[in-house]
Coordinates of C-alpha atoms in Angstrom, one line a residue:
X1 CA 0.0 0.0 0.0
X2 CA 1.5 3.2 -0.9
X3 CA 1.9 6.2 1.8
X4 CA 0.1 9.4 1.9
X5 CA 1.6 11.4 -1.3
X6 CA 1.9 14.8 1.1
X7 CA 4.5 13.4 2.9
X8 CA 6.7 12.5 0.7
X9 CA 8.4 15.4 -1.4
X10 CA 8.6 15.0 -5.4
X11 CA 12.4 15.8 -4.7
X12 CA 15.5 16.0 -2.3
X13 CA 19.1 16.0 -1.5
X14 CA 21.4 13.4 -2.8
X15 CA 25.0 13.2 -3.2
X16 CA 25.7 12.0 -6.1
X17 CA 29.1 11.2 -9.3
X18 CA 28.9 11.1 -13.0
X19 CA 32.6 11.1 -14.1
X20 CA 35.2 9.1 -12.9
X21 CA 37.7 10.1 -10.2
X22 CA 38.3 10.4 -6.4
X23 CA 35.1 10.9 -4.4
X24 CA 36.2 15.0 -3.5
X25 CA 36.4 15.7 -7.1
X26 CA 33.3 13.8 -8.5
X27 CA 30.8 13.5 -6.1
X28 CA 28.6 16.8 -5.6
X29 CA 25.3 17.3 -3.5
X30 CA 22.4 17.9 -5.8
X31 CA 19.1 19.6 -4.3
X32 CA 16.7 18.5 -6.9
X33 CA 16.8 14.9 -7.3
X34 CA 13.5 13.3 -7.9
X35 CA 12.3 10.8 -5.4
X36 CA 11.0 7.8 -7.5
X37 CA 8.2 5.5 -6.3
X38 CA 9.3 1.8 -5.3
X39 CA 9.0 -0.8 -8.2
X40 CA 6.5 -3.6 -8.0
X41 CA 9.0 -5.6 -5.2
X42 CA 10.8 -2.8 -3.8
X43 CA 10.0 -0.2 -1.0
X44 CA 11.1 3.5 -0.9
X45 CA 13.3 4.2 2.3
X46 CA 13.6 7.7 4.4
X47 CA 17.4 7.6 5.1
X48 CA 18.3 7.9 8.7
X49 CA 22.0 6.9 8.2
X50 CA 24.4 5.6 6.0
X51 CA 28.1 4.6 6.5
X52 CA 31.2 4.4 3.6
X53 CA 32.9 1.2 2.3
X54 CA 36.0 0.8 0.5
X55 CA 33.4 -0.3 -2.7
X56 CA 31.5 3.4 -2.8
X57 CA 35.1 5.4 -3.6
X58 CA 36.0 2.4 -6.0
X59 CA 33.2 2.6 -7.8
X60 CA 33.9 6.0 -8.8
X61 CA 37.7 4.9 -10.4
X62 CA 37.8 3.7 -14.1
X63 CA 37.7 0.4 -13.9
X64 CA 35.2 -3.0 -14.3
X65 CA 33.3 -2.0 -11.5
X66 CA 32.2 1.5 -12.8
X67 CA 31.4 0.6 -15.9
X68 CA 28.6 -1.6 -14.4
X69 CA 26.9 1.5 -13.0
X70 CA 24.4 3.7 -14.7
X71 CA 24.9 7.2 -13.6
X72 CA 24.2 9.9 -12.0
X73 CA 25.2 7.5 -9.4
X74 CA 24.2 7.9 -5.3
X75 CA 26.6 5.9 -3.3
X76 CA 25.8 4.1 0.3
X77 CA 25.3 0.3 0.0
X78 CA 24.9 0.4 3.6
X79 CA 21.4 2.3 4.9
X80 CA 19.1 2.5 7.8
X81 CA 15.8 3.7 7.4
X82 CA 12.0 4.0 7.7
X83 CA 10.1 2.2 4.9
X84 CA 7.8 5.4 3.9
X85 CA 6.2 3.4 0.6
X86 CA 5.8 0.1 -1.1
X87 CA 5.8 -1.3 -4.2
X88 CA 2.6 -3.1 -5.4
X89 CA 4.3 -7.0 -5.0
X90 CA 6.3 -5.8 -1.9
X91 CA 4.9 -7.8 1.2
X92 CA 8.0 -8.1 3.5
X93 CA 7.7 -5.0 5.2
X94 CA 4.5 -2.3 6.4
X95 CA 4.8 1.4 5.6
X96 CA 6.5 2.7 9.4
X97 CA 8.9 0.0 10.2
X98 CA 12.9 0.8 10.4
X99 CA 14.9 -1.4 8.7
X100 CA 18.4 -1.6 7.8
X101 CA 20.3 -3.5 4.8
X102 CA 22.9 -3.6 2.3
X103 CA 22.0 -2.5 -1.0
X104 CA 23.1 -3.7 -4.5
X105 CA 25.8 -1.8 -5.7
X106 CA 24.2 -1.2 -9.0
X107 CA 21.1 0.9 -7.3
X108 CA 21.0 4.3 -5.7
X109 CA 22.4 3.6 -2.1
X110 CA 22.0 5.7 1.0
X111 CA 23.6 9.1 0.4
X112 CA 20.3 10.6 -0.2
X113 CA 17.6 11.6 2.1
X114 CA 15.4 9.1 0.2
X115 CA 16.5 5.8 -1.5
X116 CA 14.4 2.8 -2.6
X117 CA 15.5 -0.9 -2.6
X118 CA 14.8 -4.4 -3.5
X119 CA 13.2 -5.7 0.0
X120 CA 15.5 -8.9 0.2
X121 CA 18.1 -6.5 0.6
X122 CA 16.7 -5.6 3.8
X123 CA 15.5 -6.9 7.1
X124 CA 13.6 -5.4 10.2
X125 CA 16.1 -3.6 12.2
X126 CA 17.1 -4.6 16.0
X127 CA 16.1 -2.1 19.1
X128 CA 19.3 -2.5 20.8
X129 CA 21.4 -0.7 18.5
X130 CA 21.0 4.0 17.8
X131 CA 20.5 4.4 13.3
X132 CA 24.2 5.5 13.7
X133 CA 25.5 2.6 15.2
X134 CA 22.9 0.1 12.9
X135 CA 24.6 1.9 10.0
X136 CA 28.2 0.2 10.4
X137 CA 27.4 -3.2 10.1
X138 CA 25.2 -4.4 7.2
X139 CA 28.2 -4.8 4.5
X140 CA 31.0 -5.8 6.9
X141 CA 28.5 -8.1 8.7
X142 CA 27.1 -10.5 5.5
X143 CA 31.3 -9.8 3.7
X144 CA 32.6 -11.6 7.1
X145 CA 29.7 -14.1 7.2
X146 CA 30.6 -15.2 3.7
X147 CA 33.9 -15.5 4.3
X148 CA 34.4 -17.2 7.8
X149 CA 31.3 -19.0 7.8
X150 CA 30.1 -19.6 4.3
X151 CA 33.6 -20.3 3.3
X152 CA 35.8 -20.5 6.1
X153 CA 33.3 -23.6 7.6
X154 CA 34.7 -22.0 11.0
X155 CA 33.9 -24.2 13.9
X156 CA 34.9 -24.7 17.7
X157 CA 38.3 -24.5 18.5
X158 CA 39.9 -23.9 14.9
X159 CA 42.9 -21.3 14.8
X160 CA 41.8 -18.4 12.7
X161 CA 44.0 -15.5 12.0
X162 CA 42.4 -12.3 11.0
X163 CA 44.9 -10.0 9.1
X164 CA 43.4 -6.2 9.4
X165 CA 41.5 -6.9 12.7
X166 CA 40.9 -3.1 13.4
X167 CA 38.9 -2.4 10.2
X168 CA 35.5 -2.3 9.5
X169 CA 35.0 -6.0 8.5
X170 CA 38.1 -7.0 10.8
X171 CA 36.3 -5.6 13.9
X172 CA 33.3 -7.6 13.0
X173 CA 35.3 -10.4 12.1
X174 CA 36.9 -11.0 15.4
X175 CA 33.2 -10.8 16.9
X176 CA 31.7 -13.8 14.4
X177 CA 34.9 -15.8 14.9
X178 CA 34.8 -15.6 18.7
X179 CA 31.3 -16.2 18.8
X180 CA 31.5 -19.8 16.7
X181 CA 34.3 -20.7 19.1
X182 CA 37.9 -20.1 17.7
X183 CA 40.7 -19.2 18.7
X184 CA 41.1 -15.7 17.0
X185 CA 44.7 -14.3 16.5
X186 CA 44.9 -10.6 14.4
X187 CA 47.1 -8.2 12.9
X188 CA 46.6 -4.4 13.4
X189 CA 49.5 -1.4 15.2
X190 CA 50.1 -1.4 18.4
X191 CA 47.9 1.5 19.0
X192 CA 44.6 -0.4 18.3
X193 CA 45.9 -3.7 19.8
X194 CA 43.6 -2.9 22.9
X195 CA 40.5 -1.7 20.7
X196 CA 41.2 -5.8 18.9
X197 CA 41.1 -7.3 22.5
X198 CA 38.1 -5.7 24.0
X199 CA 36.3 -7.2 20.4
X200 CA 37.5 -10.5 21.5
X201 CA 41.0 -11.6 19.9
X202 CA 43.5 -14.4 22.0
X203 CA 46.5 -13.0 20.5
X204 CA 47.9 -10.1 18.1
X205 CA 50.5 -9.5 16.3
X206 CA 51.6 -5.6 15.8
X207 CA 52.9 -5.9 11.9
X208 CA 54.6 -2.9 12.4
X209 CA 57.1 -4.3 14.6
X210 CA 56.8 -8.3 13.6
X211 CA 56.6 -10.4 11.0
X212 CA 53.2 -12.4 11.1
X213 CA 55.0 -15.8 9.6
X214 CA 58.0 -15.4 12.0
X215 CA 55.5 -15.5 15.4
X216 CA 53.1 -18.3 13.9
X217 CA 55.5 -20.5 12.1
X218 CA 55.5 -23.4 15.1
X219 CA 51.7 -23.1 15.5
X220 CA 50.5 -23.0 12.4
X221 CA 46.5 -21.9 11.6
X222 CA 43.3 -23.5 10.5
X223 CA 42.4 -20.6 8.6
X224 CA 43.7 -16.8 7.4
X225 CA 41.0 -14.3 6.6
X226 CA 43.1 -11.6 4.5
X227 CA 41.3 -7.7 5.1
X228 CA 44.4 -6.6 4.0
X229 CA 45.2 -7.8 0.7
X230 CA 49.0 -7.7 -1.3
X231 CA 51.2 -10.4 -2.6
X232 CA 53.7 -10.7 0.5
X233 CA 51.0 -11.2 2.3
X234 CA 49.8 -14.5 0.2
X235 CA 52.8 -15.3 0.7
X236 CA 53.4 -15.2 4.0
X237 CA 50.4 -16.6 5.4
X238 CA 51.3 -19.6 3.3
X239 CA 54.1 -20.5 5.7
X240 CA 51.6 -20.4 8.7
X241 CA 48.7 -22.6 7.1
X242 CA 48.0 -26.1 7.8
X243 CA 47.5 -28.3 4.5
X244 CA 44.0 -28.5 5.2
X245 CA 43.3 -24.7 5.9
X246 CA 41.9 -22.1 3.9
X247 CA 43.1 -18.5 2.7
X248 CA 40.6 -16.4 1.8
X249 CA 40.8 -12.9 1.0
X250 CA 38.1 -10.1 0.2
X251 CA 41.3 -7.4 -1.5
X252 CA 43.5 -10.2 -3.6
X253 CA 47.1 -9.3 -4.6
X254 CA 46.3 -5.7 -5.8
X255 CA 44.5 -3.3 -3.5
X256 CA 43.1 -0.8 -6.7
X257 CA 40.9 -2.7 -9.2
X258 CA 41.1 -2.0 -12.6
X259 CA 39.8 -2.9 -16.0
X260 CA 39.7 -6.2 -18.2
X261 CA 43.0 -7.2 -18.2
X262 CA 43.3 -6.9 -14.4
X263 CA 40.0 -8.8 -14.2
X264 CA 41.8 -11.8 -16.3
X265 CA 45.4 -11.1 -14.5
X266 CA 43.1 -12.1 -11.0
X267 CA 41.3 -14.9 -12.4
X268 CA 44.3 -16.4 -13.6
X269 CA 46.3 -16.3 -10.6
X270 CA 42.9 -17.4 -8.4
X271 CA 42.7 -20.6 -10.7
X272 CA 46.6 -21.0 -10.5
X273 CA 46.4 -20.9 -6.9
X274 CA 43.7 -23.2 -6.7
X275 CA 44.9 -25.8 -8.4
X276 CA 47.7 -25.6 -5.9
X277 CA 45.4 -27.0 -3.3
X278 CA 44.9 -30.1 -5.1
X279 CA 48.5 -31.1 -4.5
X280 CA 48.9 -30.0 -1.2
X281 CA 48.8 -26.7 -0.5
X282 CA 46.0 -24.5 1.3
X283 CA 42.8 -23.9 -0.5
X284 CA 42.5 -20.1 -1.8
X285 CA 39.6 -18.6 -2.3
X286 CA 39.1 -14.4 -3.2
X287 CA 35.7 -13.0 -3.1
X288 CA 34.0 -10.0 -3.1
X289 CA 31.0 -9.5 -1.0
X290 CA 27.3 -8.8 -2.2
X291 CA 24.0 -8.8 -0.2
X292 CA 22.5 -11.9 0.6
X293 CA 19.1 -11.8 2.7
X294 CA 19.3 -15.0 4.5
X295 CA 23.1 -14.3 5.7
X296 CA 21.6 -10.7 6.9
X297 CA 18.7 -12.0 8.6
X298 CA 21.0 -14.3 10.6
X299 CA 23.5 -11.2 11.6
X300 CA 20.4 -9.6 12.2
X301 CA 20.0 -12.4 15.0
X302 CA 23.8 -12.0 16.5
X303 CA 23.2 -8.1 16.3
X304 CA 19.9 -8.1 18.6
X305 CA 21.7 -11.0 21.0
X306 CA 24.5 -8.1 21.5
X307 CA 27.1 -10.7 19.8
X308 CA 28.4 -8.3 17.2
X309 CA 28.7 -4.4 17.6
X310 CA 29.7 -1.7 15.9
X311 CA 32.9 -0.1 16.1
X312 CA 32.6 3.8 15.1
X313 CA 35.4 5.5 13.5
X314 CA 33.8 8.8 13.0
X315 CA 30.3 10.8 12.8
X316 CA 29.7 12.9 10.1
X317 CA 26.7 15.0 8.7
X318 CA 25.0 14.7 5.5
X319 CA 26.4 17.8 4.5
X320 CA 30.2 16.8 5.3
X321 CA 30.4 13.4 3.0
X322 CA 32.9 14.7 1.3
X323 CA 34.9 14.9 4.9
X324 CA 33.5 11.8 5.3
X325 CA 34.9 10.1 2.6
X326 CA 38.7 11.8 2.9
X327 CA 38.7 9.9 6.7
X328 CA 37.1 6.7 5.1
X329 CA 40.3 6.9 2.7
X330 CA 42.6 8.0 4.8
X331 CA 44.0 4.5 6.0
X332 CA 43.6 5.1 9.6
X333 CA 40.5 4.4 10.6
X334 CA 39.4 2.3 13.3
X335 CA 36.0 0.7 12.5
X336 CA 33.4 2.4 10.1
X337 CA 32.8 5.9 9.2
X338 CA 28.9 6.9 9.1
X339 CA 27.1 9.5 7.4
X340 CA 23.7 10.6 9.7
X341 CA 20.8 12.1 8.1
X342 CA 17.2 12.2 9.1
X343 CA 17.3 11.7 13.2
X344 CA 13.7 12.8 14.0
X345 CA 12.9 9.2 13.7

């Protein structure tokens, strides 16, 4: 059933790129953007928050990814909001309940004051948790889920070692492994190794000062979960695997993603690398995340039992995004940076 057409403008606010290039230079704030109603199984969304991911600023480089999206493009994949109207084959959700998902990459995210969205990208949103804090956790959540679980099979007792354990999907990685049971060891600086213990890790490892496969090589590990990304690193979390264990990575051997050829460079070398695993050597596996309703129904589930938290980096307006993203790129954050809008709900 669709919502009373006087409260919902014809347009609004919405950050929002056309050409290619870092997210200062492309992305501007428009004031006119129409508000479109929901499709038949989607529902239209008044923003609360948002927070940034590594995907939003990469999406606006030249490379594969971009040339997937039809622009003018709003970034955001992560969103918390109040469903205001629904589509005419949307039955998941009422017009009034707050919600909170992870949007596809190819749809206007949650840098607007309005967005809309396919329903099984979204689930009912827990009480325990402020918009703000809600607004870390849907990408990070389902990307850790899908590696660890999905992937990783983690289980009681295995040795799991988390490399990046103070980022956004680290943080919330030390949580999920902790809570199935293993025995979590992390990399991060010295300066966040007590933010890394309070989430939960047994042991860490300051790279800056130590080299991971030095401290690991007589107690080798079940699994490596790579946040990191980089070829030394391949590399050196080989020497501390089991022949049984798994590395998987969400970054691969190059941290900026390019076109075609750099597609076909990383299949290669995933293929390569798997094959390796047939004689031997540790399964790889690189994957990039994407929004899966079941999996974010069931971190719904940890998030209400107070099993996973957010960790909040930084607090920014809607009308400082474009500070928002310079800290989200900066390389030192701790945990997520989030974008409030609307917080009259």
């Amino acid at each position: 059933m669709p919502s009373s057409p006087d409260k919902i403008p014809t347009e609004m606010r919405a950050w929002r790129w056309s050409k290619c290039g870092i997210p200062t230079q492309v992305l501007k704030l428009e004031t006119n953007v129409p508000v479109l109603p929901p499709k038949s199984k989607e529902v239209l969304l008044k923003v609360h928050a948002t927070s940034l991911n590594p995907v939003d600023s990469k999406a606006m480089e030249d490379n594969i990814v971009n040339k997937l999206i039809k622009r003018p493009h709003t970034p955001g994949v992560d969103v918390v909001g109040t469903v205001v109207s629904v589509g005419s084959h949307a039955s998941k959700f009422k017009i009034g309940d707050k919600v909170f998902g992870y949007l596809q990459l190819r749809m206007n995210g949650g840098l607007a004051e309005y967005c809309t969205s396919d329903e099984t990208c979204l689930v009912k949103a827990p009480e325990n948790l402020t918009d703000t804090e809600l607004a870390g956790l849907p990408l990070v959540s389902v990307t850790a889920w899908q590696g660890l679980v999905q992937r990783g099979a983690i289980k009681q007792s295995m040795r799991v070692l988390i490399l990046g354990g103070s980022g956004g999907v680290g943080t919330v990685s030390i949580q999920l492994a902790k809570h199935f049971g293993a025995y979590v060891i992390c990399t991060c600086s010295g300066k966040n190794e007590e933010l890394v213990r309070s989430l939960g890790a047994d042991q860490v490892i300051d790279y800056t000062i130590a080299d991971v496969a030095d401290v690991l090589k007589d107690d080798l590990v079940d699994l490596v979960f790579d946040c990191v990304g980089g070829v030394e690193v391949y590399k050196s979390a080989t020497r501390i695997l089991k022949p049984s264990g798994s590395f998987i990575t969400i970054v691969g051997d190059e941290h900026k993603i390019g076109g075609y050829t750099w597609l076909l460079r990383n299949s290669t070398r995933s293929v390569s690398r798997k094959a390796w695993s047939f004689i031997g050597h540790p399964n790889y596996i690189m994957f990039t995340g994407f929004p899966d309703e079941a999996q974010l129904e069931e971190v719904r589930k940890l998030i209400a039992e107070g099993a996973l938290k957010p960790v909040v980096d930084s607090v920014f307006s809607f009308d400082q995004s474009l500070e928002a993203f310079e800290r989200q790129l900066s390389g030192r954050c701790r945990g997520k940076v989030i974008v409030e809008l609307d917080q009259s709900q």
